[in-house]
PDB file of C-alpha atoms in Angstrom:
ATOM      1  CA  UNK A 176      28.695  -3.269   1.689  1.00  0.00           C
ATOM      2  CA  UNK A 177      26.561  -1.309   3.885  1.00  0.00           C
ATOM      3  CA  UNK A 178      24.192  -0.269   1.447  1.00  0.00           C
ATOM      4  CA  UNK A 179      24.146  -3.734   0.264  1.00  0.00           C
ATOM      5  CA  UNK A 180      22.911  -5.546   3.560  1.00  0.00           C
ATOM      6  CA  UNK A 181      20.261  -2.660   3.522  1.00  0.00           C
ATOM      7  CA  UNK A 182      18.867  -3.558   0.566  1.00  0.00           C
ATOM      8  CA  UNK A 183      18.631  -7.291   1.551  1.00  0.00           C
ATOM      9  CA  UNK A 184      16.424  -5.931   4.785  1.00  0.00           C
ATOM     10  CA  UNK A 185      14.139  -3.525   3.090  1.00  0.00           C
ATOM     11  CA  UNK A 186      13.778  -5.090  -0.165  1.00  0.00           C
ATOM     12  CA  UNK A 187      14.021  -9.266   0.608  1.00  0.00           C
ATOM     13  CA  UNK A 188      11.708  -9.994  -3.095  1.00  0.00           C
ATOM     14  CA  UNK A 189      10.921 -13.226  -2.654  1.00  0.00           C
ATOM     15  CA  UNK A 190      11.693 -16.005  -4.838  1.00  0.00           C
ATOM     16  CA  UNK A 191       9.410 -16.173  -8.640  1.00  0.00           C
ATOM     17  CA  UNK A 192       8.496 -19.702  -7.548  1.00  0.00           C
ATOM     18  CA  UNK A 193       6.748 -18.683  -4.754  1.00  0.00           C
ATOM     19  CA  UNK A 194       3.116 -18.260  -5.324  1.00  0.00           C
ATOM     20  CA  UNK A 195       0.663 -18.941  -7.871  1.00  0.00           C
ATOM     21  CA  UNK A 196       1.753 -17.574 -11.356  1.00  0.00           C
ATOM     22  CA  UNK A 197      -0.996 -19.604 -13.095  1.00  0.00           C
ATOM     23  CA  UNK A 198      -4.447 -19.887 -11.290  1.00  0.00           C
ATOM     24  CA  UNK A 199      -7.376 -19.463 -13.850  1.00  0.00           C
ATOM     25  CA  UNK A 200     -10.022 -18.724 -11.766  1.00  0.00           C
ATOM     26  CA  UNK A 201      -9.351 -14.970 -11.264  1.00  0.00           C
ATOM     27  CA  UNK A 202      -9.988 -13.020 -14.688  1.00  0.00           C
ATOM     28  CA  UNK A 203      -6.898 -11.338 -14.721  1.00  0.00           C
ATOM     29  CA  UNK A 204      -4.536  -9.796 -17.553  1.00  0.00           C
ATOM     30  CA  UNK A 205      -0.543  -9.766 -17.708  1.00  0.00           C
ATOM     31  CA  UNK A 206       0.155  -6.300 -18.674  1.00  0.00           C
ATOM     32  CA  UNK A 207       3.991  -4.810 -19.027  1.00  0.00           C
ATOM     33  CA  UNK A 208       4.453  -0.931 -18.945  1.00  0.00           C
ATOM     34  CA  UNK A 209       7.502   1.330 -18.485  1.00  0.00           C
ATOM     35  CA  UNK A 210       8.768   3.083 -15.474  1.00  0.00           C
ATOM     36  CA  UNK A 211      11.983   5.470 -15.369  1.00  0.00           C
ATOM     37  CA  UNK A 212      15.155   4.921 -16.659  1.00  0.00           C
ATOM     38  CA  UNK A 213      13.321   2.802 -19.053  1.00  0.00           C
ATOM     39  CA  UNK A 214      12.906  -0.684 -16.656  1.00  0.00           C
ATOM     40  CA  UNK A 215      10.018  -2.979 -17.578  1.00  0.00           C
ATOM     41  CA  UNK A 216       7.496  -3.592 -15.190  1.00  0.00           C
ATOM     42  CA  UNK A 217       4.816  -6.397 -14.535  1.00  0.00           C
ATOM     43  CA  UNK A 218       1.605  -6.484 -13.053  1.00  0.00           C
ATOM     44  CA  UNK A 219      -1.807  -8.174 -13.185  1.00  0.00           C
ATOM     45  CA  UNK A 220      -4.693  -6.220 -14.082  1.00  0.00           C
ATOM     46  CA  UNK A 221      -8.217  -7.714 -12.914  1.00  0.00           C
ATOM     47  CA  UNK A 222     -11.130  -5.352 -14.573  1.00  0.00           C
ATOM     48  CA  UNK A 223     -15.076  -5.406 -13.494  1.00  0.00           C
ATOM     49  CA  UNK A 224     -17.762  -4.348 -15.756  1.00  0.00           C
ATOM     50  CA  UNK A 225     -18.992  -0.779 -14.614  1.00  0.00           C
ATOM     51  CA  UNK A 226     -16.947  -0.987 -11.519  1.00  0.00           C
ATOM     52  CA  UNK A 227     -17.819   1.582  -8.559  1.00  0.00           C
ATOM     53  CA  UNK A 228     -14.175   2.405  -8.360  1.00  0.00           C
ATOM     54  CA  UNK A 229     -10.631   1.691  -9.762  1.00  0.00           C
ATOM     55  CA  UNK A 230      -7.623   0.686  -7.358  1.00  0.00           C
ATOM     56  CA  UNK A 231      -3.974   0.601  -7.355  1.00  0.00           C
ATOM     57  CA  UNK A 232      -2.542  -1.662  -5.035  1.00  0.00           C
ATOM     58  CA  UNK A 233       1.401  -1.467  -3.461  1.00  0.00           C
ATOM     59  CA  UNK A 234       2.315  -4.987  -2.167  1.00  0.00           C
ATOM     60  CA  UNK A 235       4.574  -5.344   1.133  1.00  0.00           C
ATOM     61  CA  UNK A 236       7.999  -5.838   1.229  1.00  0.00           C
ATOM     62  CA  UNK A 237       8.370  -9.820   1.066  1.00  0.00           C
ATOM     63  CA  UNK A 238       5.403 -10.480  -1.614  1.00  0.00           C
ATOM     64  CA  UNK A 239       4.848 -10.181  -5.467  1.00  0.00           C
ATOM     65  CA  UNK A 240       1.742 -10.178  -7.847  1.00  0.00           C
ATOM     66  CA  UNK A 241       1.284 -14.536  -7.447  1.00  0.00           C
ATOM     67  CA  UNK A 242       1.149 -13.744  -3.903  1.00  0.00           C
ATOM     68  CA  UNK A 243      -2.113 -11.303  -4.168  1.00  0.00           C
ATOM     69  CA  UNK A 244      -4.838 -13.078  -5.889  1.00  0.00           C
ATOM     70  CA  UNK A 245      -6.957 -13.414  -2.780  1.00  0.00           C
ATOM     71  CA  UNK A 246      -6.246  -9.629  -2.209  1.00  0.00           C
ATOM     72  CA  UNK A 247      -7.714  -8.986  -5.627  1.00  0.00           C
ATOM     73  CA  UNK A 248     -10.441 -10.731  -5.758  1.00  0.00           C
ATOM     74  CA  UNK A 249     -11.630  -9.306  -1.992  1.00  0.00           C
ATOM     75  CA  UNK A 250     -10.702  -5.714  -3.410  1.00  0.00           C
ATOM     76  CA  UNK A 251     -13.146  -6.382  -6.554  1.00  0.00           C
ATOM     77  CA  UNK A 252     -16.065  -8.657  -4.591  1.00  0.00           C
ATOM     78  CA  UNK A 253     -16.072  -5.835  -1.388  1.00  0.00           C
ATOM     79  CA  UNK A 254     -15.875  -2.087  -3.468  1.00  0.00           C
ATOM     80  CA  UNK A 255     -16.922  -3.806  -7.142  1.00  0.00           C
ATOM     81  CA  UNK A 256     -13.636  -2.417  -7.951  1.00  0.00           C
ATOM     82  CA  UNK A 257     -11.090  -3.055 -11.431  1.00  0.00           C
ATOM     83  CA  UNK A 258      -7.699  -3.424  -9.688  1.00  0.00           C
ATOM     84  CA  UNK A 259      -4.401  -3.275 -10.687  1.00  0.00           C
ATOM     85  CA  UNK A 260      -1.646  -5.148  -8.595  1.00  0.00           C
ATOM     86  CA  UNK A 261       2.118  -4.835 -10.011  1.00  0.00           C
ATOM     87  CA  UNK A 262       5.633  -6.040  -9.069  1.00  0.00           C
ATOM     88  CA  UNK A 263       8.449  -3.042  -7.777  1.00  0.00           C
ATOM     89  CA  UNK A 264      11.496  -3.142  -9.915  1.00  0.00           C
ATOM     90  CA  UNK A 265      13.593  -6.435  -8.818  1.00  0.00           C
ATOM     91  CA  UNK A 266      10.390  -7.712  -7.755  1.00  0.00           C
ATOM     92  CA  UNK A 267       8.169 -10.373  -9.546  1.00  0.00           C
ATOM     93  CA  UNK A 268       8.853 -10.578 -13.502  1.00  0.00           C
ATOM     94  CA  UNK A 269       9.529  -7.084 -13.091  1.00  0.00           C
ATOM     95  CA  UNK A 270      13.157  -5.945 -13.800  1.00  0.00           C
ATOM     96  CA  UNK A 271      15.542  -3.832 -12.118  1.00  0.00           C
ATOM     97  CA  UNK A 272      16.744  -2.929  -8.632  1.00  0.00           C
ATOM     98  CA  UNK A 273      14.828  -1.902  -6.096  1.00  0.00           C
ATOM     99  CA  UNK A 274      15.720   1.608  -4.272  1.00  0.00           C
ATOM    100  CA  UNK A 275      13.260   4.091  -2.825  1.00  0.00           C
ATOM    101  CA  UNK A 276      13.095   6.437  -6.010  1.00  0.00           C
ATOM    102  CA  UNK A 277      12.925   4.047  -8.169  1.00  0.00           C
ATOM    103  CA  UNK A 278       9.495   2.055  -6.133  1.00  0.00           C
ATOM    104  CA  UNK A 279       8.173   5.444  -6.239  1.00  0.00           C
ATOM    105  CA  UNK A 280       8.389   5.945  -9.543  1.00  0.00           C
ATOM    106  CA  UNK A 281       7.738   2.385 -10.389  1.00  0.00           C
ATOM    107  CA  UNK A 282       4.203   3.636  -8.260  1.00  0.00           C
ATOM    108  CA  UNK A 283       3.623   6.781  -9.845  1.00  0.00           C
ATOM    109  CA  UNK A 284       4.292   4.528 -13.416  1.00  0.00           C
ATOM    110  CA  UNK A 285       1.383   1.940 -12.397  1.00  0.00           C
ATOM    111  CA  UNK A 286      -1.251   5.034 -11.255  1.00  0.00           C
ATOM    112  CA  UNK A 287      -0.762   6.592 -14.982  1.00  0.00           C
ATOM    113  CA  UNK A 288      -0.842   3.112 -16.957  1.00  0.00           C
ATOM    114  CA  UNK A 289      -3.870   2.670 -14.905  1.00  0.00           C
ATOM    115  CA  UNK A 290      -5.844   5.420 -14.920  1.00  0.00           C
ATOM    116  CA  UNK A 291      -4.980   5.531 -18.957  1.00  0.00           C
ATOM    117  CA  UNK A 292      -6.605   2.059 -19.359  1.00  0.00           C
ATOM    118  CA  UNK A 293      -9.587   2.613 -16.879  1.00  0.00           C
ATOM    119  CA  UNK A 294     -10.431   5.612 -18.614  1.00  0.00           C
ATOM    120  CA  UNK A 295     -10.097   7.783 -15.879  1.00  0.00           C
ATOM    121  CA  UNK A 296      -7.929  10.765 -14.017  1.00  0.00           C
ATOM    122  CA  UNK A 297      -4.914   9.418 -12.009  1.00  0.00           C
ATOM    123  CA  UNK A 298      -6.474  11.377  -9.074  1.00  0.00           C
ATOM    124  CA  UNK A 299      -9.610   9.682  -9.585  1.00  0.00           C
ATOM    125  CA  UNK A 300      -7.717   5.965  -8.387  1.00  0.00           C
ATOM    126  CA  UNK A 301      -8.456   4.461  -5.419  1.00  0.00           C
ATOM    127  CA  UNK A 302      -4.710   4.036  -3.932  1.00  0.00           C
ATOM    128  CA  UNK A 303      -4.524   1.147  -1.601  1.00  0.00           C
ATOM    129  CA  UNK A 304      -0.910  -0.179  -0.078  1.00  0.00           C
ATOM    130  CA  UNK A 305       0.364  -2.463   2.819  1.00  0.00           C
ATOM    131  CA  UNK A 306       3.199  -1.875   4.535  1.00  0.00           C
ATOM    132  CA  UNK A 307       6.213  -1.253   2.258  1.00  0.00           C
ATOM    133  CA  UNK A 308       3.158  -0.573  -0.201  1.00  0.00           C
ATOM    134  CA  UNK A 309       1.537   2.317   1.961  1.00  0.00           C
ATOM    135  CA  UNK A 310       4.752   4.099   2.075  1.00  0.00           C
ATOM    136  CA  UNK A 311       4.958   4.119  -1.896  1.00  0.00           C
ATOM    137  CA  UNK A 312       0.757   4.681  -2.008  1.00  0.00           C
ATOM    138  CA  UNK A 313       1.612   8.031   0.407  1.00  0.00           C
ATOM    139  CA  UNK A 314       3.993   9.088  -2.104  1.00  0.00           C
ATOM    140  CA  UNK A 315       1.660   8.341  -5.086  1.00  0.00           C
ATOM    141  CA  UNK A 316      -0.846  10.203  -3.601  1.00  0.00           C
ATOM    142  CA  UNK A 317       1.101  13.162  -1.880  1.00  0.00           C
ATOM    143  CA  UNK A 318       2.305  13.984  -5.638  1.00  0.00           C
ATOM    144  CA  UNK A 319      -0.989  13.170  -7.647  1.00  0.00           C
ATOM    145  CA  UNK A 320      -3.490  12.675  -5.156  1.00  0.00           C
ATOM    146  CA  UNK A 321      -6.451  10.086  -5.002  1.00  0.00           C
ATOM    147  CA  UNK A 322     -10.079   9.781  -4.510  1.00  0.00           C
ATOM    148  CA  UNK A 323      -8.562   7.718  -1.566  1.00  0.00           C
ATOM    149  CA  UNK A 324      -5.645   6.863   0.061  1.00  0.00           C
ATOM    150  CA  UNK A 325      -5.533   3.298   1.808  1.00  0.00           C
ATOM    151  CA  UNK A 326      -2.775   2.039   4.455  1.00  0.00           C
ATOM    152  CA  UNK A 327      -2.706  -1.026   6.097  1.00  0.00           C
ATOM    153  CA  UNK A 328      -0.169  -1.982   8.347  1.00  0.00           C
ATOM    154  CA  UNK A 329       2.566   0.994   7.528  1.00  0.00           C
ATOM    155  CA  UNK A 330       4.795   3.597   9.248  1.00  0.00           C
ATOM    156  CA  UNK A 331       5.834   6.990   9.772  1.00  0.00           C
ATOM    157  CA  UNK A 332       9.479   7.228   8.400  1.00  0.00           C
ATOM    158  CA  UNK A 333      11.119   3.948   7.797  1.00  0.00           C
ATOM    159  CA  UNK A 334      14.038   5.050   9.708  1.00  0.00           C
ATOM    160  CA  UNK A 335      11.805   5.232  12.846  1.00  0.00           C
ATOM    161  CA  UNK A 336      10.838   1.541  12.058  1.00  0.00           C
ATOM    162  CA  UNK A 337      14.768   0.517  11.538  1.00  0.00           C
ATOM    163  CA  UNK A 338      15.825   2.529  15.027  1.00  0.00           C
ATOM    164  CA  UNK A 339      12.852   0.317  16.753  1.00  0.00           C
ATOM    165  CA  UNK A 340      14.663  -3.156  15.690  1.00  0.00           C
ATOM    166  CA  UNK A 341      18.043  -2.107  16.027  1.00  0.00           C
ATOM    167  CA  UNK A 342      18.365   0.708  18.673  1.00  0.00           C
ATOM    168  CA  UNK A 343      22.404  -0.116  18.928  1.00  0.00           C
ATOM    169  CA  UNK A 344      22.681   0.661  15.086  1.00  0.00           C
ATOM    170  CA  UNK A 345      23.333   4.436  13.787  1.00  0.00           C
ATOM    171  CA  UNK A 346      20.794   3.864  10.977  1.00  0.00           C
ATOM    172  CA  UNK A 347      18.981   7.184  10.910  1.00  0.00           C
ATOM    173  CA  UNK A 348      22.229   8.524  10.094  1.00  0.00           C
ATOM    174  CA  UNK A 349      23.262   6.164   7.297  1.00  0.00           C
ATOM    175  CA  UNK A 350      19.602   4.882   5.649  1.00  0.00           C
ATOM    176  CA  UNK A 351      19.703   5.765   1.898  1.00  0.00           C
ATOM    177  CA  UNK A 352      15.978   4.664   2.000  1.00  0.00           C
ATOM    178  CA  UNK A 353      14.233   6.769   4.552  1.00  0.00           C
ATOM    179  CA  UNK A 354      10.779   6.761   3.140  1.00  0.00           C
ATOM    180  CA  UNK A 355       9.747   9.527   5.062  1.00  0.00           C
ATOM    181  CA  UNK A 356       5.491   9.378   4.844  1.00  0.00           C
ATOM    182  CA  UNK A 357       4.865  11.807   7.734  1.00  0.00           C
ATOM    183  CA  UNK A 358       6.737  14.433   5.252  1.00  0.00           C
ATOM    184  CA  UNK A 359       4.724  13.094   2.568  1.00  0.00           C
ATOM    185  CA  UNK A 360       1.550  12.777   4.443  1.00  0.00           C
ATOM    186  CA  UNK A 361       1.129  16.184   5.025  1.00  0.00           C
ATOM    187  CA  UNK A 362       0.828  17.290   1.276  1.00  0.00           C
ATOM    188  CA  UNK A 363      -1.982  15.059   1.171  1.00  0.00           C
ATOM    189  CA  UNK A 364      -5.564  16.411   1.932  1.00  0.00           C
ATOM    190  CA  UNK A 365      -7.531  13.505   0.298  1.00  0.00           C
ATOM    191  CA  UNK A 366      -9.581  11.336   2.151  1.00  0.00           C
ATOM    192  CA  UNK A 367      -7.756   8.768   4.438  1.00  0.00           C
ATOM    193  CA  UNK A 368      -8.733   5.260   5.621  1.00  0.00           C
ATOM    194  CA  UNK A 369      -5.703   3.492   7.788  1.00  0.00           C
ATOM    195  CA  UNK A 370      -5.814   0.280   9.473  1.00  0.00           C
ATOM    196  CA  UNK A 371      -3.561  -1.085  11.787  1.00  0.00           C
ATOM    197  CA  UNK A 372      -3.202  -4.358  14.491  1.00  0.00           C
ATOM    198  CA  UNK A 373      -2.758  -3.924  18.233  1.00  0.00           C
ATOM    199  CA  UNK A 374      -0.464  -6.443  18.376  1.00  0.00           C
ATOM    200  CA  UNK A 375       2.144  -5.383  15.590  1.00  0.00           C
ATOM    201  CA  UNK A 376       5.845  -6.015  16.434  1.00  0.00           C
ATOM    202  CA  UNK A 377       7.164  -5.065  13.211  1.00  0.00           C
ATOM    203  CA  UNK A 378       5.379  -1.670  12.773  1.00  0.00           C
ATOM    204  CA  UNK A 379       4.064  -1.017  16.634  1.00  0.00           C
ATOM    205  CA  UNK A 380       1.218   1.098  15.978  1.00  0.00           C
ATOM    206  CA  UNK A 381       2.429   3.967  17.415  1.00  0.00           C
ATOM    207  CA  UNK A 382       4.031   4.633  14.109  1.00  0.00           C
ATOM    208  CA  UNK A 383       1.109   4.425  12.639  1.00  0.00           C
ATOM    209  CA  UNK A 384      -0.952   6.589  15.076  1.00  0.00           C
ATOM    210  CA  UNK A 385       2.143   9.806  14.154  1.00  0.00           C
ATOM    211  CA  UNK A 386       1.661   8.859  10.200  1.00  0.00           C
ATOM    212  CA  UNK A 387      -2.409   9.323  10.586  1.00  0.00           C
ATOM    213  CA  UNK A 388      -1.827  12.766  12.700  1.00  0.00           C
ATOM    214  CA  UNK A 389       0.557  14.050  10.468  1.00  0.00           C
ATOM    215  CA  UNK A 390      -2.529  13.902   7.585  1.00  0.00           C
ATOM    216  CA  UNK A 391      -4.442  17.339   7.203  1.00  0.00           C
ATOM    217  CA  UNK A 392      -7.163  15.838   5.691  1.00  0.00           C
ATOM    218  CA  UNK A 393     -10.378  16.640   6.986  1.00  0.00           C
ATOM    219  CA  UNK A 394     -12.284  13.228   5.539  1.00  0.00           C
ATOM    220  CA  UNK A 395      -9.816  10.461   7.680  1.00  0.00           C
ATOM    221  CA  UNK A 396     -10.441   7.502   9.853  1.00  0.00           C
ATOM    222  CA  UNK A 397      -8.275   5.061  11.644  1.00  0.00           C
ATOM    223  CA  UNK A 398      -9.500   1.499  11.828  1.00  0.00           C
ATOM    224  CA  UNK A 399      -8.164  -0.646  14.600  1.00  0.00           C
ATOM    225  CA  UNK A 400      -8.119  -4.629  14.418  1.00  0.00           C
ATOM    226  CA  UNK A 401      -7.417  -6.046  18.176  1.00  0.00           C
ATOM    227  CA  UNK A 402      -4.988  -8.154  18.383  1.00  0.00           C
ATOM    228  CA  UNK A 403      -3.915  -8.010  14.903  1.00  0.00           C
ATOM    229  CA  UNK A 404       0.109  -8.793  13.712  1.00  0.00           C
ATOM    230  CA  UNK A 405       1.419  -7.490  11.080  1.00  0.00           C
ATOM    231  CA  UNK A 406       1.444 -10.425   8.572  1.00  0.00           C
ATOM    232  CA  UNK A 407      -2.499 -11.359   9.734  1.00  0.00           C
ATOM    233  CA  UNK A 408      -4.909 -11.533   6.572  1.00  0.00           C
ATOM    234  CA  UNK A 409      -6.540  -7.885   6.285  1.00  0.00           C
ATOM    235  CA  UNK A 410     -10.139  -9.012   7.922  1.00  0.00           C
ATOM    236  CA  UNK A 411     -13.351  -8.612   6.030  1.00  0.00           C
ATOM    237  CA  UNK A 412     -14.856  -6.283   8.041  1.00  0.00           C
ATOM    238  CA  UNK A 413     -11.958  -3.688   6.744  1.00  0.00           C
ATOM    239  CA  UNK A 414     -13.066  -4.254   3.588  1.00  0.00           C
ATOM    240  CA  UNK A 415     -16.969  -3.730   4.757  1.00  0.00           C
ATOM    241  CA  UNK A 416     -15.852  -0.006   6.242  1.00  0.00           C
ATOM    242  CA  UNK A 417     -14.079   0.896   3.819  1.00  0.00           C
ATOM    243  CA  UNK A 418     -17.185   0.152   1.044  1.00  0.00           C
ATOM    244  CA  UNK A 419     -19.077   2.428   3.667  1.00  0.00           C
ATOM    245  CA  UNK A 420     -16.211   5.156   3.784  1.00  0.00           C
ATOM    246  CA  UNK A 421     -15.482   5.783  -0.231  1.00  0.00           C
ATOM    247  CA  UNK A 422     -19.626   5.646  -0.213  1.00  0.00           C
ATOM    248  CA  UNK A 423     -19.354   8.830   1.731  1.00  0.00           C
ATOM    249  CA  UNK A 424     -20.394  11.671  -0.095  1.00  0.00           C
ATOM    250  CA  UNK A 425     -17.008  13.975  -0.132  1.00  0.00           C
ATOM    251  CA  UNK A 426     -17.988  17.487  -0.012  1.00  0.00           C
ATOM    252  CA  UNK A 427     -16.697  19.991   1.928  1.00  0.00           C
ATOM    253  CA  UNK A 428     -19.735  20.104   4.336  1.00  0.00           C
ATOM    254  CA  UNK A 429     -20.012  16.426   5.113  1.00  0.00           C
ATOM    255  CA  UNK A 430     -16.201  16.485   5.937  1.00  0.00           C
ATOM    256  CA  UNK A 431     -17.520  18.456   9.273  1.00  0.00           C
ATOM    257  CA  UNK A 432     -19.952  15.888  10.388  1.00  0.00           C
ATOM    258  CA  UNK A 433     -16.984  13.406  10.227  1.00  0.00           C
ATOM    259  CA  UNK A 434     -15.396  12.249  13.465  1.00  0.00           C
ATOM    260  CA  UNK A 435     -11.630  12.951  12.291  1.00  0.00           C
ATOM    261  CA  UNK A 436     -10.143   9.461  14.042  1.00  0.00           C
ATOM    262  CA  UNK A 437     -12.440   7.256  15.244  1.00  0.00           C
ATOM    263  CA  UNK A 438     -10.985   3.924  16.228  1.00  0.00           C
ATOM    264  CA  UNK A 439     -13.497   0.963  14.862  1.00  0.00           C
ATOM    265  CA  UNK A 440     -12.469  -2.176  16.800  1.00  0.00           C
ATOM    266  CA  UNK A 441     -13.021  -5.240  15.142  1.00  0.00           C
ATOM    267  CA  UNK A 442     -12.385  -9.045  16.796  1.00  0.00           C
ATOM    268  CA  UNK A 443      -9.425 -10.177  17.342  1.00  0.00           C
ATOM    269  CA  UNK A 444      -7.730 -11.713  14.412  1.00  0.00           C
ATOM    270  CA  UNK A 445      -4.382 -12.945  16.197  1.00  0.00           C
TER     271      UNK A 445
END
């Protein structure tokens, strides 16, 4: 029962009727491909010609693919990027049940049927996620790395976001998904670009603040939005500094001349 109700709070897909399964004007494939224990997963793939850079991109906890398409077509108009968008198991038209391993996986599943079809390394991806989806993208790119790792609007530990909304409830002790990212964080020594809103009452950004410290990287910034919520649109001017930030050349000597976590303030969105 107890691992029941959890599942219902971490995982609440929403309904396949939600959102818009059958818009025509974002060029767009279906495309299927396998993650472990053999479950079938679905996703939308939306290529560029000669695109700048390739991105994978892990939805939030209460969204699917039909839920994304202004996502995608930002991610390919701001970087001039082919992006991939696909469903977790249980999610979308993708089967399944979601659990932590298996959203990992289901991650680590999209990066290689990705970079196979873009014609490039799976480190080479540009891993983007949002909330539930930055969590899986730390994992991604903690085992596999990335040119770049993308969070917007995530935590440190989901356990530390669970003890925050229900302080009376034992639930570090009895979580089966912990999603630990500070952990994962600090395999990662990519380069970084976080966002996060002042005014977030689901993941207060102090959780975000411990994920970004726990990074070793030496090529990391933190973008601020004031007075930004949680469910807020991700503002355009992310999407301008983070162009500016993957434009950076990435050698060891320009990490240096970096400003390791700069907050960029942008208007208030609320």
């Amino acid at each position: 029962m107890i691992s029941y109700v959890e599942r219902m709070l971490i995982y609440p897909a929403p309904s396949i009727d939600r959102g818009n399964w059958k818009t025509k004007w974002l060029d767009k494939e279906d495309v299927h491909f396998e993650s472990s224990g053999g479950v079938r997963l679905h996703g939308w793939y939306a290529p560029v010609e000669n695109p700048d850079c390739v991105v994978l991109y892990s939805h939030g906890q209460s969204e699917h693919v039909a839920n994304l398409i202004n996502v995608v077509a930002r991610l390919q108009e701001s970087l001039n990027a082919s992006v991939l968008v696909y469903d977790y198991r249980g999610y979308g038209k993708s089967q399944g049940v979601p659990t932590e391993a298996g959203c990992v996986a289901d991650g680590l599943a999209a990066q290689q049927w990705l970079a196979e079809r873009a014609g490039v390394l799976p480190e080479e991806l540009v891993i983007v996620g949002r909330s539930l989806g930055g969590a899986v993208s730390t994992a991604i790119a903690a085992e596999r790395g990335a040119r770049a790792l993308v969070l917007e609007n995530t935590f440190s530990r989901l356990t530390d976001v669970a003890a925050y909304r229900y302080p009376w409830l034992p639930v570090r002790q009895v979580m089966r998904n912990r999603y630990d990212s500070v952990e994962r964080i600090s395999q990662y020594t990519g380069p970084l670009f976080q966002m996060h809103g002042t005014r977030d009452r689901v993941v207060p950004a102090k959780f975000a603040r411990e994920l970004f410290s726990a990074c070793p990287s030496a090529h990391k910034r933190f973008y601020t939005v004031r007075g930004g919520n949680h469910f807020d649109s991700t503002p355009p001017a992310f999407y301008a500094k983070l162009r500016e930030f993957l434009a950076q050349d990435e050698t060891p000597t320009s990490y240096g001349l970096l400003d390791p976590a700069p907050t960029l303030a942008t208007p208030s969105v609320a």
